[in-house]
Amino acid sequence: MSRSRSLSRRSVLATAAAATAAAVGPLATATAAHAAPTLPDGTSKDKVLVVGMDGLRHDVIAAAKAPHLKSMMANGTYGTSLLYANPMAATSSGPGWSTISTGVWPDKHGVKENSFAGKNYGKYPGLLARLAQVRPQLSTYAAVDWKPLDTQGTVTPGADAKLVLDGDADGYTGHDATIAAETESILRNQNPDVLFVYFGQTDIVGHNSGAASAAYRAAIDVQDGYLGRLLTAIRARPSYATERWTVIVTTDHGHTDSGGHGGSAIEERRTFVLAQGPGIAAGARPADTRLVDVTATVYRQLGIVPDPAWGLDGKPIQERSTDPFEALYPALAGRTDETGIPAGILGWTHTAPSGWSVVNSAMGTGGVAEWRGWSFATDEFWSRSQRDQSRELNVRSRGIFAVADSDEWDDKASSGPYDSTLVTPAYAVGGKSTVTLGFTTHYRQEGSQSARVLASWNGGTPVEVKRYTSDVISQPQALTLDVPAGAANVSFRFHYTGSNNWYWVIDGVKVATV
């Protein structure tokens, strides 16, 4: 919740962090008397609880007690990833919760900061609103204490019942406790199918005390206690043995050590999706998870197949990416020439996947070793190489991707041009009419740099089939080609040239024939 620029976080909450741990017990008792609304009786044995914890930097969980979060990590799947940054959107709550709820990135849902200007929930509705459209028989509940999640239509539309409190006006400590108590009551005493509940105090303490503080760790423990109560309530349900419960915990952004977010620092961009339930592997730590995966996971657990017209960017957390670059994790290395990347970050290699190759015969000498010709890298490693040049916008790449970066390569003395070609294996096309090359690309154009896709039929002279001459900011591509008479196979080449220009990213390469 970067209540920093567009919406004031609150005027006085400086004492809230210190009071959190001491206040939670009495508040929890006092709010237990809050009268829960009556929901329609649930209709599904597949049930989902989504718990949102605002501004929870996942790498601090290990230093907290957090027994329930740590138990879920051991018994479920835990995927961490990085957010976008401006100009796509700020690392603040409006864009973050919109991304979680809609399952699409800010370039689709339209929310770039906390004014919610440009929101496009009509085309990309929130999770509960979508469920109301496609499974109106489900019993749904939402509870939030950051009011814009209700007033702006981000989370609560579509819910059969909702609890909306104003943490900015009244303080999040008490309201979080009320949300925990009411949700616990509903889980124990009623039959909901899908619940989306939100806790805001971690973000407050992050702002007031910083993510490196004992107060922040204590706030995590408080919310972990709420999570534990909800998990206990689920297990105590009389019908629990016949139900299939999935619990998902997530956050909208991270925090700097000193407190605050909205910018492009790695600590501000940290997010996670933690899920436990049927079909979700215990102890898995996938590297290809993204924040948009929350809603896709909910749909999978409910047996809902998303309509392609929904335009979702997410995939279920238990579903792995299958592109060939994902096999390269054992080859990833730490920095060589890069100076701004911590030594412990393993995130790049020149080793190509099996059947692939990189041709650097026309490449100049010298330059930054990591980026000499096409490289294979992770989001954290590559985006750390230089902030605020839109590398943070590579949101539709997952895990490991291929990158040609003449800008970073030229940060060390070099001679000659940047000229490198990434070559795919040969794909069989005999007897087929068309072949479609699908991939995700993130490309920035400058000056005389060139980016071309070429096709080589039966190993013959490559023919240009696509040329990029303007920016393409992390978008899926599909190039459909007619198969020439007599062609038995085709390979593709991604040829990039530059001179201290920008970069070209390729990921998720797939080839299909008809």
Coordinates of N, CA and C in Angstrom, one line a residue, residues 373-463:
G373 N 26.8 -11.3 -26.4 CA 25.9 -12.1 -27.2 C 24.7 -12.5 -26.4
W374 N 23.9 -13.3 -27.0 CA 22.7 -13.8 -26.3 C 23.1 -14.5 -25.0
S375 N 22.4 -14.1 -23.9 CA 22.6 -14.8 -22.6 C 21.3 -15.3 -22.1
F376 N 21.3 -16.1 -21.1 CA 20.1 -16.7 -20.5 C 20.2 -16.2 -19.0
A377 N 19.1 -15.6 -18.6 CA 19.2 -14.9 -17.3 C 17.8 -15.0 -16.6
T378 N 17.9 -14.7 -15.3 CA 16.6 -14.6 -14.5 C 16.3 -13.1 -14.3
D379 N 15.0 -12.9 -13.9 CA 14.5 -11.5 -13.8 C 15.3 -10.8 -12.7
E380 N 15.6 -11.4 -11.6 CA 16.3 -10.7 -10.5 C 17.7 -10.3 -11.0
F381 N 18.4 -11.2 -11.7 CA 19.8 -10.9 -12.1 C 19.8 -9.8 -13.1
W382 N 19.0 -10.0 -14.2 CA 19.0 -9.0 -15.3 C 18.5 -7.6 -14.9
S383 N 17.4 -7.6 -14.1 CA 16.8 -6.3 -13.7 C 17.7 -5.6 -12.7
R384 N 18.5 -6.3 -12.0 CA 19.5 -5.7 -11.1 C 20.6 -5.0 -11.8
S385 N 20.9 -5.4 -13.1 CA 22.0 -4.9 -13.8 C 22.0 -3.4 -14.0
Q386 N 20.7 -2.9 -14.1 CA 20.5 -1.4 -14.2 C 19.1 -1.1 -14.0
R387 N 18.8 -0.3 -13.0 CA 17.4 0.0 -12.6 C 16.9 1.1 -13.6
D388 N 15.5 1.2 -13.6 CA 14.8 2.3 -14.2 C 15.1 2.5 -15.7
Q389 N 15.4 1.4 -16.4 CA 15.5 1.4 -17.9 C 14.5 0.4 -18.5
S390 N 13.4 0.2 -17.7 CA 12.3 -0.7 -18.1 C 12.6 -2.2 -18.2
R391 N 13.8 -2.6 -17.6 CA 14.0 -4.0 -17.5 C 13.0 -4.6 -16.5
E392 N 12.5 -3.8 -15.6 CA 11.5 -4.3 -14.6 C 10.2 -4.6 -15.3
L393 N 10.0 -4.2 -16.5 CA 8.7 -4.4 -17.2 C 8.6 -5.7 -17.9
N394 N 9.6 -6.6 -17.7 CA 9.6 -7.9 -18.4 C 8.8 -8.9 -17.7
V395 N 7.5 -8.5 -17.4 CA 6.7 -9.2 -16.5 C 6.1 -10.6 -17.1
R396 N 6.0 -10.7 -18.4 CA 5.5 -11.9 -19.0 C 6.5 -13.0 -19.2
S397 N 7.8 -12.7 -19.0 CA 8.8 -13.7 -19.0 C 8.7 -14.4 -17.6
R398 N 9.0 -15.7 -17.6 CA 9.0 -16.5 -16.4 C 10.3 -17.3 -16.3
G399 N 10.8 -17.4 -15.0 CA 12.0 -18.2 -14.8 C 13.2 -17.7 -15.5
I400 N 13.7 -18.4 -16.5 CA 14.9 -18.0 -17.2 C 14.4 -17.6 -18.6
F401 N 15.0 -16.6 -19.2 CA 14.7 -16.1 -20.5 C 16.0 -15.8 -21.2
A402 N 15.9 -15.6 -22.5 CA 17.1 -15.3 -23.4 C 17.1 -13.7 -23.5
V403 N 18.3 -13.1 -23.4 CA 18.3 -11.7 -23.5 C 19.6 -11.3 -24.3
A404 N 19.4 -10.4 -25.2 CA 20.5 -9.7 -25.9 C 20.5 -8.2 -25.5
D405 N 21.6 -7.8 -24.8 CA 21.6 -6.5 -24.2 C 22.8 -5.7 -24.6
S406 N 22.7 -5.0 -25.7 CA 23.9 -4.2 -26.1 C 24.2 -3.0 -25.2
D407 N 23.2 -2.6 -24.5 CA 23.4 -1.5 -23.6 C 24.3 -1.9 -22.4
E408 N 24.0 -3.0 -21.8 CA 24.8 -3.4 -20.6 C 26.2 -3.9 -21.1
W409 N 26.2 -4.6 -22.3 CA 27.5 -5.1 -22.8 C 28.5 -4.0 -23.0
D410 N 28.0 -2.8 -23.4 CA 28.9 -1.7 -23.7 C 29.4 -1.0 -22.5
D411 N 29.0 -1.4 -21.3 CA 29.5 -0.7 -20.1 C 30.9 -1.0 -19.7
K412 N 31.5 -1.9 -20.5 CA 33.0 -2.2 -20.4 C 33.6 -2.1 -21.7
A413 N 34.8 -1.7 -21.8 CA 35.5 -1.4 -23.1 C 35.3 -2.6 -24.0
S414 N 35.0 -2.3 -25.3 CA 34.8 -3.3 -26.3 C 35.2 -2.7 -27.6
S415 N 35.4 -3.6 -28.6 CA 35.6 -3.2 -30.0 C 34.8 -4.0 -30.9
G416 N 34.3 -3.4 -31.9 CA 33.4 -4.0 -32.9 C 32.0 -4.0 -32.5
P417 N 31.1 -4.5 -33.3 CA 29.6 -4.4 -33.1 C 29.1 -5.4 -32.1
Y418 N 27.9 -5.2 -31.6 CA 27.2 -6.2 -30.9 C 26.3 -6.9 -32.0
D419 N 26.6 -8.2 -32.3 CA 25.9 -8.9 -33.4 C 25.8 -10.3 -32.9
S420 N 24.6 -10.8 -32.6 CA 24.5 -12.1 -32.0 C 23.2 -12.7 -32.5
T421 N 23.2 -14.1 -32.7 CA 22.0 -14.8 -33.2 C 21.7 -16.0 -32.3
L422 N 20.5 -16.1 -31.9 CA 20.0 -17.2 -31.1 C 19.3 -18.1 -32.1
V423 N 19.7 -19.4 -32.1 CA 19.2 -20.3 -33.1 C 18.4 -21.5 -32.4
T424 N 17.2 -21.7 -32.9 CA 16.4 -22.8 -32.3 C 16.8 -24.2 -32.9
P425 N 16.3 -25.2 -32.4 CA 16.4 -26.5 -33.0 C 15.6 -26.5 -34.3
A426 N 15.7 -27.6 -35.1 CA 14.9 -27.8 -36.3 C 13.6 -28.5 -35.9
Y427 N 12.5 -28.0 -36.3 CA 11.2 -28.5 -36.0 C 10.6 -29.2 -37.2
A428 N 10.0 -30.4 -37.1 CA 9.5 -31.1 -38.2 C 8.2 -30.4 -38.7
V429 N 8.1 -30.2 -40.0 CA 6.9 -29.6 -40.6 C 6.4 -30.3 -41.8
G430 N 7.0 -31.5 -42.1 CA 6.6 -32.3 -43.3 C 5.2 -32.6 -43.3
G431 N 4.5 -32.4 -44.4 CA 3.1 -32.7 -44.5 C 2.2 -31.7 -43.9
K432 N 2.7 -30.6 -43.3 CA 1.9 -29.6 -42.6 C 1.7 -28.4 -43.5
S433 N 0.6 -27.7 -43.3 CA 0.3 -26.5 -44.1 C 0.9 -25.2 -43.5
T434 N 0.8 -25.1 -42.2 CA 1.3 -23.9 -41.5 C 2.1 -24.3 -40.3
V435 N 3.0 -23.4 -39.9 CA 3.8 -23.5 -38.7 C 3.7 -22.2 -37.9
T436 N 3.4 -22.2 -36.6 CA 3.3 -21.0 -35.8 C 4.4 -21.0 -34.8
L437 N 5.2 -19.9 -34.8 CA 6.2 -19.7 -33.8 C 5.6 -18.7 -32.7
G438 N 5.4 -19.2 -31.5 CA 4.9 -18.4 -30.4 C 6.0 -18.1 -29.4
F439 N 6.0 -16.9 -28.9 CA 7.0 -16.5 -27.9 C 6.6 -15.2 -27.2
T440 N 7.2 -14.9 -26.1 CA 7.0 -13.7 -25.4 C 8.2 -12.8 -25.7
T441 N 8.0 -11.5 -26.0 CA 9.1 -10.6 -26.2 C 9.0 -9.3 -25.4
H442 N 10.2 -8.8 -25.0 CA 10.3 -7.5 -24.4 C 11.4 -6.8 -25.1
Y443 N 11.0 -5.8 -25.9 CA 12.0 -5.2 -26.8 C 12.0 -3.6 -26.7
R444 N 13.1 -3.0 -26.6 CA 13.2 -1.6 -26.6 C 14.1 -1.2 -27.8
Q445 N 13.5 -0.3 -28.6 CA 14.2 0.2 -29.9 C 14.9 1.5 -29.6
E446 N 16.1 1.6 -30.2 CA 16.9 2.8 -30.2 C 17.8 2.8 -31.4
G447 N 17.9 4.0 -32.1 CA 18.9 4.2 -33.1 C 18.9 3.2 -34.2
S448 N 20.1 2.7 -34.5 CA 20.2 1.8 -35.7 C 20.2 0.3 -35.2
Q449 N 19.9 0.0 -34.0 CA 19.8 -1.4 -33.6 C 18.8 -2.1 -34.4
S450 N 18.9 -3.4 -34.6 CA 18.0 -4.2 -35.4 C 17.7 -5.5 -34.6
A451 N 16.4 -6.0 -34.8 CA 15.9 -7.2 -34.2 C 15.1 -7.9 -35.2
R452 N 15.6 -9.1 -35.6 CA 14.9 -9.8 -36.7 C 14.7 -11.2 -36.4
V453 N 13.5 -11.8 -36.8 CA 13.2 -13.2 -36.7 C 13.4 -13.8 -38.1
L454 N 14.1 -14.8 -38.2 CA 14.3 -15.4 -39.5 C 14.0 -16.9 -39.5
A455 N 13.6 -17.5 -40.6 CA 13.2 -18.9 -40.7 C 14.1 -19.5 -41.7
S456 N 14.6 -20.7 -41.4 CA 15.4 -21.5 -42.3 C 14.7 -22.8 -42.6
W457 N 14.3 -23.1 -43.8 CA 13.7 -24.3 -44.2 C 14.7 -25.3 -44.7
N458 N 14.6 -26.5 -44.2 CA 15.5 -27.6 -44.6 C 17.0 -27.2 -44.5
G459 N 17.3 -26.3 -43.5 CA 18.7 -25.8 -43.3 C 19.2 -24.9 -44.3
G460 N 18.3 -24.3 -45.1 CA 18.7 -23.4 -46.2 C 18.9 -22.0 -45.7
T461 N 19.1 -21.0 -46.6 CA 19.4 -19.6 -46.2 C 18.2 -19.0 -45.4
P462 N 18.5 -18.5 -44.2 CA 17.5 -17.9 -43.4 C 16.8 -16.7 -44.1
V463 N 15.5 -16.7 -44.0 CA 14.6 -15.7 -44.6 C 13.9 -14.9 -43.5

